[in-house]
Short mmCIF file of C-alpha atoms in Angstrom, two decimals:
data_model
loop_
_atom_site.label_atom_id
_atom_site.label_comp_id
_atom_site.label_asym_id
_atom_site.label_seq_id
_atom_site.Cartn_x
_atom_site.Cartn_y
_atom_site.Cartn_z
CA MET Y 71 0.00 0.00 0.00
CA GLN Y 72 2.89 2.37 0.73
CA ASN Y 73 4.07 2.04 -2.89
CA ASN Y 74 0.67 3.10 -4.23
CA ASN Y 75 0.75 6.27 -2.16
CA SER Y 76 4.25 7.22 -3.26
CA SER Y 77 3.46 6.61 -6.95
CA ALA Y 78 0.30 8.71 -6.60
CA GLU Y 79 2.39 11.41 -4.91
CA GLU Y 80 4.96 11.16 -7.73
CA GLU Y 81 2.22 11.89 -10.27
CA THR Y 82 0.65 14.68 -8.24
CA PHE Y 83 3.97 16.38 -7.54
CA ARG Y 84 6.08 16.20 -10.69
CA VAL Y 85 8.57 18.92 -11.65
CA ARG Y 86 8.14 20.72 -14.94
CA LYS Y 87 9.36 23.92 -16.58
CA LEU Y 88 7.59 27.20 -15.87
CA GLU Y 89 4.91 28.03 -18.44
CA ILE Y 90 3.60 31.45 -19.42
CA THR Y 91 0.20 30.62 -17.91
CA ASP Y 92 1.69 29.87 -14.46
CA LYS Y 93 1.30 33.43 -13.17
CA SER Y 94 -2.42 32.76 -12.74
CA LYS Y 95 -1.58 29.65 -10.70
CA GLY Y 96 0.06 31.59 -7.89
CA PHE Y 97 3.69 31.64 -9.08
CA ILE Y 98 4.38 35.23 -7.97
CA GLU Y 99 2.57 34.70 -4.67
CA LEU Y 100 4.78 31.68 -4.02
CA LEU Y 101 7.94 33.72 -4.71
CA GLN Y 102 6.66 36.32 -2.24
CA GLN Y 103 7.04 33.68 0.48
CA LEU Y 104 10.79 33.88 -0.27
CA THR Y 105 11.38 37.58 -0.87
CA THR Y 106 9.87 40.82 -2.13
CA CYS Y 107 8.51 40.66 -5.67
CA GLY Y 108 6.48 43.83 -5.92
CA ASP Y 109 3.39 44.03 -8.08
CA VAL Y 110 4.16 42.11 -11.26
CA SER Y 111 1.55 42.83 -13.92
CA ASP Y 112 0.53 40.23 -16.48
CA THR Y 113 2.39 42.20 -19.16
CA GLU Y 114 5.57 42.41 -17.05
CA PHE Y 115 5.36 38.70 -16.33
CA GLN Y 116 4.97 37.85 -20.02
CA GLU Y 117 7.85 40.14 -21.02
CA ARG Y 118 10.17 38.64 -18.40
CA PHE Y 119 9.08 35.11 -19.31
CA HIS Y 120 9.97 35.71 -22.99
CA ASP Y 121 13.24 37.40 -22.02
CA LEU Y 122 14.28 34.42 -19.89
CA SER Y 123 13.09 31.98 -22.56
CA SER Y 124 15.54 33.58 -25.00
CA TYR Y 125 18.37 31.99 -22.97
CA GLY Y 126 17.12 28.53 -23.94
CA ASP Y 127 18.50 25.75 -21.74
CA ASP Y 128 20.93 28.18 -20.05
CA HIS Y 129 18.11 29.45 -17.82
CA LEU Y 130 15.54 27.11 -16.33
CA ILE Y 131 12.75 27.67 -13.85
CA GLY Y 132 11.33 24.47 -12.47
CA ILE Y 133 7.97 24.34 -10.73
CA ILE Y 134 5.71 21.82 -9.05
CA GLU Y 135 2.01 22.30 -9.56
CA ASP Y 136 -0.44 20.62 -7.21
CA ASP Y 137 -2.72 18.81 -9.67
CA GLY Y 138 -5.46 18.79 -7.05
CA THR Y 139 -5.59 22.55 -6.54
CA GLY Y 140 -3.95 23.83 -9.73
CA LYS Y 141 -1.59 25.99 -7.65
CA ILE Y 142 2.20 26.25 -7.99
CA ILE Y 143 3.57 24.96 -4.67
CA ALA Y 144 7.32 24.80 -5.29
CA THR Y 145 9.86 26.46 -7.55
CA GLY Y 146 13.54 27.06 -8.14
CA SER Y 147 15.69 28.45 -10.93
CA LEU Y 148 19.00 27.60 -12.56
CA PHE Y 149 21.25 29.91 -14.54
CA ILE Y 150 24.24 28.53 -16.40
CA GLU Y 151 27.33 30.74 -16.46
CA LYS Y 152 29.83 30.18 -19.25
CA LYS Y 153 33.43 30.69 -18.14
CA PHE Y 154 36.98 30.74 -19.50
CA ILE Y 155 38.38 28.74 -16.60
CA ARG Y 156 38.19 24.93 -16.49
CA ASN Y 157 38.57 24.66 -20.26
CA CYS Y 158 35.76 27.09 -20.96
CA GLY Y 159 33.62 25.27 -18.42
CA LYS Y 160 30.12 26.02 -17.22
CA VAL Y 161 28.77 26.58 -13.71
CA GLY Y 162 25.16 26.19 -12.68
CA HIS Y 163 23.75 28.75 -10.22
CA ILE Y 164 20.63 27.69 -8.30
CA GLU Y 165 18.44 30.52 -7.06
CA ASP Y 166 14.97 31.28 -5.71
CA VAL Y 167 14.11 27.87 -4.26
CA VAL Y 168 10.86 28.02 -2.29
CA VAL Y 169 8.15 25.57 -1.25
CA ASP Y 170 4.71 26.81 -0.23
CA SER Y 171 4.46 27.01 3.56
CA ASN Y 172 1.48 24.61 3.46
CA ALA Y 173 3.40 21.99 1.45
CA ARG Y 174 6.69 21.81 3.35
CA GLY Y 175 7.96 18.49 4.66
CA MET Y 176 6.87 16.59 1.53
CA GLN Y 177 10.34 16.48 -0.14
CA LEU Y 178 9.24 18.99 -2.80
CA GLY Y 179 12.26 21.23 -2.30
CA LYS Y 180 14.51 18.23 -2.73
CA LYS Y 181 12.68 17.37 -5.98
CA ILE Y 182 13.13 20.91 -7.31
CA VAL Y 183 16.84 21.02 -6.40
CA GLY Y 184 17.38 17.56 -7.93
CA PHE Y 185 15.64 18.64 -11.15
CA LEU Y 186 17.84 21.75 -11.42
CA THR Y 187 21.02 19.86 -10.50
CA ASP Y 188 20.28 17.15 -13.07
CA HIS Y 189 19.78 19.82 -15.72
CA ALA Y 190 23.10 21.48 -14.83
CA ARG Y 191 24.86 18.12 -15.11
CA SER Y 192 23.18 17.36 -18.45
CA MET Y 193 24.32 20.76 -19.77
CA GLY Y 194 27.95 19.92 -18.98
CA CYS Y 195 28.42 22.06 -15.88
CA TYR Y 196 31.46 21.08 -13.82
CA LYS Y 197 29.69 22.25 -10.65
CA VAL Y 198 26.48 23.77 -9.38
CA ILE Y 199 26.46 26.36 -6.61
CA LEU Y 200 23.93 28.22 -4.51
CA ASP Y 201 23.67 30.63 -1.61
CA CYS Y 202 21.46 29.92 1.37
CA SER Y 203 20.79 31.04 4.89
CA VAL Y 204 22.48 29.27 7.78
CA GLU Y 205 19.05 27.85 8.69
CA ASN Y 206 18.80 26.10 5.30
CA THR Y 207 22.29 24.58 5.31
CA ALA Y 208 21.09 21.18 6.60
CA PHE Y 209 18.45 20.98 3.86
CA TYR Y 210 20.98 21.59 1.09
CA GLU Y 211 23.42 19.12 2.63
CA LYS Y 212 20.64 16.51 2.31
CA CYS Y 213 20.50 17.48 -1.37
CA GLY Y 214 24.21 16.68 -1.78
CA PHE Y 215 25.72 20.16 -1.32
CA LYS Y 216 28.51 21.05 1.06
CA GLN Y 217 29.50 24.37 2.57
CA LYS Y 218 32.37 26.15 0.84
CA GLU Y 219 33.73 29.65 1.36
CA VAL Y 220 31.62 32.72 2.19
CA GLN Y 221 28.97 34.67 0.32
CA MET Y 222 29.41 38.42 -0.12
CA VAL Y 223 26.80 40.84 -1.43
CA GLN Y 224 26.38 44.49 -2.37
CA TYR Y 225 22.84 45.75 -2.90
CA PHE Y 226 22.04 48.71 -5.17
CA ILE Y 227 18.39 49.15 -4.18
#
């Protein structure tokens, strides 16, 4: 019986790429659980979606939609940086990982991070990196990451 539940959960909570219609499914509201988004109009969303789509496989936003409610309940993004070092290697940068507060504890964040990491590997990245709060370190360690160095930031706004 346990297997039936997990296969049903697999179907209900599969990761896919962001689609232009996902704004109406609560995508921006989900991101607001992570940080400030401001008021993103439908036009602004569509323009940014097309802008990011122009990067092809070098920029990926993964989401999980709850098939039962039609709402986006988890997301994360990956940007691939092309470098001169490491024989013109590539590095994947994971950003904006968030799971809806009502859906935490269901391994959805791990699914999103795995999806993004697998994509980085398939694109030939020699590593994938991310920044996180101290509170989230244990979660990312469970996803196969290890702490290295220190993050620095300079904000302009």
